[in-house]
PDB file of C-alpha atoms in Angstrom:
ATOM      1  CA  ALA V   1     -73.696  24.018  81.817  1.00 71.00           C
ATOM      2  CA  PRO V   2     -72.753  22.829  78.311  1.00 76.00           C
ATOM      3  CA  LYS V   3     -69.982  24.447  76.263  1.00 86.00           C
ATOM      4  CA  PHE V   4     -70.881  25.835  72.840  1.00 86.00           C
ATOM      5  CA  PRO V   5     -69.553  28.216  70.149  1.00 90.00           C
ATOM      6  CA  ILE V   6     -71.034  31.679  69.710  1.00 88.00           C
ATOM      7  CA  GLY V   7     -70.307  31.805  65.990  1.00 89.00           C
ATOM      8  CA  ASP V   8     -67.413  34.267  66.010  1.00 91.00           C
ATOM      9  CA  GLY V   9     -64.072  32.905  64.819  1.00 91.00           C
ATOM     10  CA  VAL V  10     -61.927  35.225  66.949  1.00 92.00           C
ATOM     11  CA  LEU V  11     -63.898  34.822  70.168  1.00 93.00           C
ATOM     12  CA  ASP V  12     -64.455  31.088  69.757  1.00 92.00           C
ATOM     13  CA  ARG V  13     -60.669  30.592  69.563  1.00 92.00           C
ATOM     14  CA  VAL V  14     -59.922  32.386  72.826  1.00 92.00           C
ATOM     15  CA  LEU V  15     -63.054  31.922  74.943  1.00 91.00           C
ATOM     16  CA  GLU V  16     -65.001  29.078  76.492  1.00 93.00           C
ATOM     17  CA  VAL V  17     -68.714  29.818  76.638  1.00 93.00           C
ATOM     18  CA  HIS V  18     -71.000  27.834  78.934  1.00 93.00           C
ATOM     19  CA  ALA V  19     -74.701  28.445  79.489  1.00 88.00           C
ATOM     20  CA  ASP V  20     -77.881  26.584  80.272  1.00 83.00           C
ATOM     21  CA  TYR V  21     -79.615  28.365  77.385  1.00 85.00           C
ATOM     22  CA  PRO V  22     -77.225  28.730  74.411  1.00 89.00           C
ATOM     23  CA  GLU V  23     -79.843  30.287  72.121  1.00 90.00           C
ATOM     24  CA  GLN V  24     -80.354  33.196  74.522  1.00 90.00           C
ATOM     25  CA  VAL V  25     -76.602  33.741  74.938  1.00 91.00           C
ATOM     26  CA  GLN V  26     -76.096  33.823  71.171  1.00 92.00           C
ATOM     27  CA  GLN V  27     -78.809  36.491  70.977  1.00 93.00           C
ATOM     28  CA  LEU V  28     -77.038  38.405  73.752  1.00 94.00           C
ATOM     29  CA  PHE V  29     -73.710  38.424  71.889  1.00 94.00           C
ATOM     30  CA  ASP V  30     -74.730  40.948  69.247  1.00 95.00           C
ATOM     31  CA  ASP V  31     -72.252  42.997  67.192  1.00 96.00           C
ATOM     32  CA  GLU V  32     -71.750  45.638  69.912  1.00 97.00           C
ATOM     33  CA  VAL V  33     -71.113  43.052  72.640  1.00 97.00           C
ATOM     34  CA  ARG V  34     -68.646  41.150  70.461  1.00 97.00           C
ATOM     35  CA  ALA V  35     -66.771  44.331  69.561  1.00 97.00           C
ATOM     36  CA  ALA V  36     -66.530  45.435  73.204  1.00 97.00           C
ATOM     37  CA  LEU V  37     -65.368  41.974  74.265  1.00 97.00           C
ATOM     38  CA  LYS V  38     -62.693  41.850  71.550  1.00 96.00           C
ATOM     39  CA  THR V  39     -61.399  45.271  72.598  1.00 97.00           C
ATOM     40  CA  LEU V  40     -61.134  44.131  76.212  1.00 96.00           C
ATOM     41  CA  ILE V  41     -59.450  40.772  75.607  1.00 95.00           C
ATOM     42  CA  LYS V  42     -56.942  42.306  73.179  1.00 94.00           C
ATOM     43  CA  HIS V  43     -55.118  43.811  76.164  1.00 92.00           C
ATOM     44  CA  TRP V  44     -56.569  41.851  79.111  1.00 94.00           C
ATOM     45  CA  PRO V  45     -57.225  38.264  77.992  1.00 93.00           C
ATOM     46  CA  ASP V  46     -58.253  36.849  81.381  1.00 95.00           C
ATOM     47  CA  VAL V  47     -61.892  37.933  81.227  1.00 95.00           C
ATOM     48  CA  VAL V  48     -64.821  36.218  82.934  1.00 96.00           C
ATOM     49  CA  VAL V  49     -68.411  37.220  82.190  1.00 95.00           C
ATOM     50  CA  THR V  50     -71.184  35.784  84.362  1.00 92.00           C
ATOM     51  CA  ASP V  51     -74.866  36.500  84.892  1.00 85.00           C
ATOM     52  CA  ARG V  52     -73.921  39.054  87.538  1.00 83.00           C
ATOM     53  CA  ALA V  53     -70.596  40.624  86.653  1.00 91.00           C
ATOM     54  CA  VAL V  54     -67.680  41.268  84.309  1.00 95.00           C
ATOM     55  CA  ARG V  55     -64.332  40.372  85.883  1.00 96.00           C
ATOM     56  CA  VAL V  56     -60.756  40.764  84.686  1.00 96.00           C
ATOM     57  CA  PHE V  57     -57.874  38.922  86.349  1.00 94.00           C
ATOM     58  CA  LEU V  58     -54.646  40.917  86.179  1.00 92.00           C
ATOM     59  CA  ARG V  59     -51.407  39.003  85.777  1.00 86.00           C
ATOM     60  CA  SER V  60     -49.469  41.941  87.233  1.00 87.00           C
ATOM     61  CA  GLN V  61     -50.148  45.385  88.607  1.00 86.00           C
ATOM     62  CA  GLU V  62     -50.953  47.967  85.947  1.00 84.00           C
ATOM     63  CA  ALA V  63     -48.002  50.219  85.150  1.00 78.00           C
ATOM     64  CA  SER V  64     -49.936  53.474  85.304  1.00 91.00           C
ATOM     65  CA  SER V  65     -53.198  54.961  86.465  1.00 92.00           C
ATOM     66  CA  ALA V  66     -53.984  55.801  82.832  1.00 93.00           C
ATOM     67  CA  LYS V  67     -53.817  52.141  81.825  1.00 92.00           C
ATOM     68  CA  LEU V  68     -55.915  51.159  84.825  1.00 94.00           C
ATOM     69  CA  MET V  69     -58.529  53.741  83.843  1.00 95.00           C
ATOM     70  CA  ARG V  70     -58.469  52.370  80.303  1.00 95.00           C
ATOM     71  CA  LEU V  71     -59.238  48.924  81.718  1.00 96.00           C
ATOM     72  CA  VAL V  72     -62.132  50.306  83.745  1.00 96.00           C
ATOM     73  CA  ASN V  73     -63.537  52.120  80.716  1.00 97.00           C
ATOM     74  CA  ASN V  74     -63.326  48.981  78.567  1.00 97.00           C
ATOM     75  CA  MET V  75     -65.058  46.926  81.255  1.00 97.00           C
ATOM     76  CA  MET V  76     -67.773  49.565  81.505  1.00 98.00           C
ATOM     77  CA  ALA V  77     -68.193  49.533  77.724  1.00 98.00           C
ATOM     78  CA  LEU V  78     -68.694  45.760  77.760  1.00 97.00           C
ATOM     79  CA  SER V  79     -71.109  45.979  80.693  1.00 97.00           C
ATOM     80  CA  THR V  80     -73.119  48.699  78.946  1.00 97.00           C
ATOM     81  CA  SER V  81     -73.314  46.758  75.684  1.00 97.00           C
ATOM     82  CA  LEU V  82     -74.487  43.654  77.556  1.00 95.00           C
ATOM     83  CA  ASP V  83     -77.104  45.703  79.381  1.00 91.00           C
ATOM     84  CA  GLU V  84     -78.410  47.166  76.124  1.00 93.00           C
ATOM     85  CA  ALA V  85     -78.370  43.824  74.293  1.00 94.00           C
ATOM     86  CA  ARG V  86     -80.272  41.897  76.941  1.00 89.00           C
ATOM     87  CA  VAL V  87     -83.562  43.697  76.276  1.00 85.00           C
ATOM     88  CA  HIS V  88     -83.671  42.084  72.834  1.00 89.00           C
ATOM     89  CA  VAL V  89     -83.135  38.544  74.141  1.00 91.00           C
ATOM     90  CA  SER V  90     -86.187  36.298  74.076  1.00 91.00           C
ATOM     91  CA  PRO V  91     -87.061  34.421  77.282  1.00 90.00           C
ATOM     92  CA  ALA V  92     -86.230  30.746  77.517  1.00 87.00           C
ATOM     93  CA  GLU V  93     -89.053  28.514  76.328  1.00 88.00           C
ATOM     94  CA  THR V  94     -89.744  27.300  79.869  1.00 88.00           C
ATOM     95  CA  LEU V  95     -90.191  30.920  81.034  1.00 92.00           C
ATOM     96  CA  ALA V  96     -92.105  32.389  78.104  1.00 93.00           C
ATOM     97  CA  GLY V  97     -95.428  31.344  79.639  1.00 93.00           C
ATOM     98  CA  TRP V  98     -94.810  33.578  82.661  1.00 96.00           C
ATOM     99  CA  VAL V  99     -94.239  36.823  80.751  1.00 96.00           C
ATOM    100  CA  ASP V 100     -97.886  37.945  80.550  1.00 96.00           C
ATOM    101  CA  GLN V 101     -98.650  36.991  84.172  1.00 97.00           C
ATOM    102  CA  TRP V 102     -95.558  38.767  85.450  1.00 98.00           C
ATOM    103  CA  GLY V 103     -96.460  41.760  83.309  1.00 97.00           C
ATOM    104  CA  GLU V 104     -99.840  41.954  85.035  1.00 98.00           C
ATOM    105  CA  MET V 105     -98.132  41.646  88.423  1.00 98.00           C
ATOM    106  CA  ALA V 106     -95.729  44.446  87.467  1.00 98.00           C
ATOM    107  CA  ALA V 107     -98.663  46.696  86.568  1.00 98.00           C
ATOM    108  CA  ARG V 108    -100.403  45.992  89.892  1.00 97.00           C
ATOM    109  CA  MET V 109     -97.251  46.684  91.906  1.00 97.00           C
ATOM    110  CA  GLY V 110     -96.021  49.684  89.930  1.00 98.00           C
ATOM    111  CA  LEU V 111     -92.855  47.908  88.782  1.00 98.00           C
ATOM    112  CA  ASP V 112     -91.197  47.575  85.387  1.00 96.00           C
ATOM    113  CA  LEU V 113     -91.245  44.300  83.470  1.00 95.00           C
ATOM    114  CA  GLU V 114     -88.122  43.066  81.724  1.00 90.00           C
ATOM    115  CA  PRO V 115     -89.789  40.498  79.442  1.00 89.00           C
ATOM    116  CA  TRP V 116     -86.575  38.845  78.274  1.00 86.00           C
ATOM    117  CA  LEU V 117     -86.127  37.078  81.628  1.00 86.00           C
ATOM    118  CA  PRO V 118     -88.885  37.863  82.705  1.00 93.00           C
ATOM    119  CA  ALA V 119     -88.002  40.039  85.696  1.00 95.00           C
ATOM    120  CA  LEU V 120     -89.504  42.879  87.706  1.00 97.00           C
ATOM    121  CA  THR V 121     -87.446  45.925  88.665  1.00 96.00           C
ATOM    122  CA  GLY V 122     -88.155  49.332  90.152  1.00 97.00           C
ATOM    123  CA  SER V 123     -88.976  50.606  93.614  1.00 98.00           C
ATOM    124  CA  LEU V 124     -91.650  50.028  96.234  1.00 97.00           C
ATOM    125  CA  ASP V 125     -92.136  52.872  98.709  1.00 96.00           C
ATOM    126  CA  GLY V 126     -88.702  54.226  97.871  1.00 96.00           C
ATOM    127  CA  ARG V 127     -86.890  50.894  98.142  1.00 98.00           C
ATOM    128  CA  ARG V 128     -85.188  49.315  95.134  1.00 98.00           C
ATOM    129  CA  VAL V 129     -86.472  45.863  94.297  1.00 98.00           C
ATOM    130  CA  ALA V 130     -85.560  43.148  91.815  1.00 97.00           C
ATOM    131  CA  ILE V 131     -87.487  39.923  91.258  1.00 98.00           C
ATOM    132  CA  ALA V 132     -86.138  37.402  88.768  1.00 95.00           C
ATOM    133  CA  PRO V 133     -86.316  33.678  88.028  1.00 94.00           C
ATOM    134  CA  GLN V 134     -83.395  31.487  89.037  1.00 91.00           C
ATOM    135  CA  LEU V 135     -82.664  28.032  87.674  1.00 87.00           C
ATOM    136  CA  VAL V 136     -82.652  25.715  90.697  1.00 86.00           C
ATOM    137  CA  ASP V 137     -82.803  22.381  88.931  1.00 79.00           C
ATOM    138  CA  GLU V 138     -82.691  21.188  85.358  1.00 75.00           C
ATOM    139  CA  GLY V 139     -85.562  23.016  83.696  1.00 73.00           C
ATOM    140  CA  GLU V 140     -87.087  24.235  86.988  1.00 87.00           C
ATOM    141  CA  PHE V 141     -87.212  27.902  87.906  1.00 93.00           C
ATOM    142  CA  LEU V 142     -88.081  29.600  91.181  1.00 96.00           C
ATOM    143  CA  ALA V 143     -88.208  33.324  91.887  1.00 97.00           C
ATOM    144  CA  ASP V 144     -85.493  35.317  93.626  1.00 96.00           C
ATOM    145  CA  LEU V 145     -86.296  38.571  95.484  1.00 98.00           C
ATOM    146  CA  SER V 146     -83.880  41.327  96.494  1.00 98.00           C
ATOM    147  CA  LEU V 147     -85.211  44.351  98.408  1.00 98.00           C
ATOM    148  CA  PHE V 148     -82.812  47.174  99.310  1.00 98.00           C
ATOM    149  CA  PHE V 149     -83.519  49.298 102.375  1.00 98.00           C
ATOM    150  CA  ARG V 150     -83.543  53.081 102.544  1.00 97.00           C
ATOM    151  CA  PRO V 151     -80.410  54.729 103.995  1.00 96.00           C
ATOM    152  CA  HIS V 152     -80.209  54.345 107.780  1.00 96.00           C
ATOM    153  CA  ARG V 153     -77.721  53.887 110.602  1.00 95.00           C
ATOM    154  CA  GLU V 154     -76.175  50.444 110.231  1.00 96.00           C
ATOM    155  CA  ILE V 155     -76.285  48.156 113.269  1.00 97.00           C
ATOM    156  CA  GLY V 156     -74.425  45.143 111.893  1.00 96.00           C
ATOM    157  CA  LEU V 157     -77.647  43.183 111.516  1.00 97.00           C
ATOM    158  CA  ARG V 158     -77.457  39.798 109.884  1.00 96.00           C
ATOM    159  CA  ILE V 159     -80.246  37.233 110.029  1.00 97.00           C
ATOM    160  CA  TYR V 160     -80.213  33.948 108.181  1.00 95.00           C
ATOM    161  CA  GLN V 161     -81.938  30.595 108.375  1.00 91.00           C
ATOM    162  CA  GLN V 162     -80.604  28.252 111.028  1.00 87.00           C
ATOM    163  CA  THR V 163     -80.234  24.907 109.315  1.00 76.00           C
ATOM    164  CA  GLU V 164     -77.587  23.586 111.662  1.00 61.00           C
ATOM    165  CA  PRO V 165     -75.945  24.760 114.897  1.00 57.00           C
ATOM    166  CA  ASP V 166     -74.094  27.993 114.266  1.00 50.00           C
ATOM    167  CA  GLY V 167     -70.372  27.967 114.904  1.00 50.00           C
ATOM    168  CA  TYR V 168     -70.597  31.044 117.124  1.00 48.00           C
ATOM    169  CA  ARG V 169     -73.646  29.971 119.046  1.00 45.00           C
ATOM    170  CA  SER V 170     -71.724  27.749 121.417  1.00 39.00           C
ATOM    171  CA  VAL V 171     -69.722  30.741 122.652  1.00 40.00           C
ATOM    172  CA  GLY V 172     -72.766  32.938 123.081  1.00 45.00           C
ATOM    173  CA  GLN V 173     -72.308  35.227 120.084  1.00 56.00           C
ATOM    174  CA  ASP V 174     -75.602  34.353 118.420  1.00 85.00           C
ATOM    175  CA  ILE V 175     -78.096  36.933 119.696  1.00 92.00           C
ATOM    176  CA  GLN V 176     -81.191  35.493 121.343  1.00 92.00           C
ATOM    177  CA  VAL V 177     -84.389  37.562 121.295  1.00 92.00           C
ATOM    178  CA  LYS V 178     -86.021  35.353 123.949  1.00 91.00           C
ATOM    179  CA  HIS V 179     -88.719  34.070 121.602  1.00 93.00           C
ATOM    180  CA  PRO V 180     -87.984  30.345 121.164  1.00 93.00           C
ATOM    181  CA  GLU V 181     -89.640  29.898 117.757  1.00 95.00           C
ATOM    182  CA  PHE V 182     -87.693  32.820 116.302  1.00 96.00           C
ATOM    183  CA  ASP V 183     -84.416  31.932 118.006  1.00 94.00           C
ATOM    184  CA  ASP V 184     -84.660  28.358 116.738  1.00 92.00           C
ATOM    185  CA  ALA V 185     -85.450  29.480 113.182  1.00 94.00           C
ATOM    186  CA  PHE V 186     -82.649  32.032 112.701  1.00 95.00           C
ATOM    187  CA  VAL V 187     -79.042  32.843 113.414  1.00 94.00           C
ATOM    188  CA  ILE V 188     -78.997  36.506 114.501  1.00 96.00           C
ATOM    189  CA  LYS V 189     -75.933  38.778 114.507  1.00 95.00           C
ATOM    190  CA  GLY V 190     -75.352  42.443 115.267  1.00 95.00           C
ATOM    191  CA  TYR V 191     -73.076  45.000 116.878  1.00 95.00           C
ATOM    192  CA  ASP V 192     -75.176  45.497 120.013  1.00 95.00           C
ATOM    193  CA  HIS V 193     -77.587  42.811 121.166  1.00 93.00           C
ATOM    194  CA  LYS V 194     -79.834  45.348 122.910  1.00 95.00           C
ATOM    195  CA  VAL V 195     -80.238  47.369 119.720  1.00 96.00           C
ATOM    196  CA  ILE V 196     -80.892  44.214 117.687  1.00 96.00           C
ATOM    197  CA  ILE V 197     -83.546  42.947 120.097  1.00 96.00           C
ATOM    198  CA  LYS V 198     -85.270  46.344 120.104  1.00 96.00           C
ATOM    199  CA  THR V 199     -85.154  46.477 116.298  1.00 97.00           C
ATOM    200  CA  LEU V 200     -86.705  43.027 115.839  1.00 97.00           C
ATOM    201  CA  THR V 201     -90.212  43.954 116.917  1.00 97.00           C
ATOM    202  CA  GLU V 202     -93.070  41.482 117.124  1.00 97.00           C
ATOM    203  CA  SER V 203     -94.388  42.474 113.688  1.00 97.00           C
ATOM    204  CA  VAL V 204     -90.951  42.079 112.082  1.00 98.00           C
ATOM    205  CA  ARG V 205     -90.454  38.666 113.691  1.00 98.00           C
ATOM    206  CA  ARG V 206     -93.902  37.549 112.566  1.00 97.00           C
ATOM    207  CA  GLU V 207     -93.273  38.463 108.931  1.00 98.00           C
ATOM    208  CA  LEU V 208     -89.812  36.897 108.959  1.00 98.00           C
ATOM    209  CA  LEU V 209     -91.196  33.629 110.297  1.00 98.00           C
ATOM    210  CA  ALA V 210     -94.024  33.650 107.746  1.00 97.00           C
ATOM    211  CA  ILE V 211     -91.612  33.985 104.817  1.00 97.00           C
ATOM    212  CA  ASN V 212     -89.076  31.591 106.304  1.00 96.00           C
ATOM    213  CA  ALA V 213     -91.747  28.892 106.508  1.00 95.00           C
ATOM    214  CA  LEU V 214     -91.911  28.935 102.695  1.00 94.00           C
ATOM    215  CA  ALA V 215     -88.483  30.070 101.482  1.00 95.00           C
ATOM    216  CA  PRO V 216     -85.053  30.895 102.931  1.00 95.00           C
ATOM    217  CA  ILE V 217     -84.645  34.576 103.801  1.00 97.00           C
ATOM    218  CA  GLU V 218     -81.560  36.590 104.727  1.00 98.00           C
ATOM    219  CA  VAL V 219     -81.590  40.107 106.158  1.00 98.00           C
ATOM    220  CA  GLU V 220     -78.665  42.508 106.470  1.00 98.00           C
ATOM    221  CA  ASP V 221     -78.305  46.228 107.110  1.00 98.00           C
ATOM    222  CA  ARG V 222     -78.624  47.061 103.426  1.00 97.00           C
ATOM    223  CA  GLY V 223     -81.452  44.813 102.382  1.00 98.00           C
ATOM    224  CA  LEU V 224     -83.074  41.417 102.355  1.00 98.00           C
ATOM    225  CA  HIS V 225     -82.924  38.494  99.981  1.00 98.00           C
ATOM    226  CA  VAL V 226     -85.377  35.631  99.552  1.00 98.00           C
ATOM    227  CA  SER V 227     -84.702  32.673  97.269  1.00 96.00           C
ATOM    228  CA  ASN V 228     -86.769  29.715  96.043  1.00 96.00           C
ATOM    229  CA  LEU V 229     -90.036  31.629  95.869  1.00 97.00           C
ATOM    230  CA  PRO V 230     -92.933  30.362  93.730  1.00 96.00           C
ATOM    231  CA  MET V 231     -93.176  31.784  90.212  1.00 97.00           C
ATOM    232  CA  ASP V 232     -96.978  32.018  90.374  1.00 97.00           C
ATOM    233  CA  PRO V 233     -97.936  35.683  90.988  1.00 98.00           C
ATOM    234  CA  ALA V 234    -100.865  34.581  93.159  1.00 97.00           C
ATOM    235  CA  GLN V 235     -98.328  33.181  95.640  1.00 97.00           C
ATOM    236  CA  LEU V 236     -95.381  35.453  94.906  1.00 98.00           C
ATOM    237  CA  GLU V 237     -97.033  38.859  95.210  1.00 98.00           C
ATOM    238  CA  PRO V 238     -98.204  38.400  98.850  1.00 97.00           C
ATOM    239  CA  LEU V 239     -94.672  37.327  99.803  1.00 97.00           C
ATOM    240  CA  VAL V 240     -93.243  40.484  98.230  1.00 98.00           C
ATOM    241  CA  GLN V 241     -95.737  42.476 100.291  1.00 97.00           C
ATOM    242  CA  ARG V 242     -94.550  40.650 103.413  1.00 97.00           C
ATOM    243  CA  ALA V 243     -90.964  41.555 102.559  1.00 98.00           C
ATOM    244  CA  CYS V 244     -92.019  45.204 102.286  1.00 98.00           C
ATOM    245  CA  ALA V 245     -93.745  44.877 105.668  1.00 98.00           C
ATOM    246  CA  ILE V 246     -90.432  43.744 107.171  1.00 98.00           C
ATOM    247  CA  ALA V 247     -88.732  46.861 105.801  1.00 98.00           C
ATOM    248  CA  GLU V 248     -91.511  49.063 107.166  1.00 98.00           C
ATOM    249  CA  GLY V 249     -91.313  47.358 110.553  1.00 98.00           C
ATOM    250  CA  LEU V 250     -87.569  47.937 110.696  1.00 98.00           C
ATOM    251  CA  GLY V 251     -88.135  51.570 109.747  1.00 97.00           C
ATOM    252  CA  TRP V 252     -85.653  51.191 106.910  1.00 97.00           C
TER     253      TRP V 252
END
């Protein structure tokens, strides 16, 4: 991503800012965000802000719990100001055309639209969900889905697409459910192979294979994640429903 100034003399001297969409980042860095960032870097200069997190790299252990709490509070203040500023950011030009269509999809599914991305957030049958565009190539966006399961007893489940022989498979630690199409499509992990096999019912396997035929899917105890989904609601919405069917089939 290209480097660019954000138009603040103090911050431009001490920070490098990179983004695929500079105009949107400059909108994001409003007065409150800049003030919170200046407060943080005054005492902790090694700050990294990404799409997903605020991080601070400590050069040495903090001398007291009070100073550590001050760091946490300053990081929270920056995170909060970023969260509040983002709702006023306009979507990138290449995404603006999706806002109305995603808004209609949000209304149908009972989710909230965040038009600045655009993104859908909320819950489906008591499960938190987030759907947002991800830049996969220069100027090309695909949708990214995260669905978080309801609380349940964890079984160490991990399922991900098998694109090459798994390092553990040769020593028998990749669980086989005795359905060749499914076993060939996924690497399957878990604490107890009997519990995993019982959990992966026919309906769950069917939905996993259906999604995996179109986009890579990963499933863990706490939720599932699907990347590279189509942006078109006509194609995306049925895949979200399939993801919900997986959660229902698991009973999570």
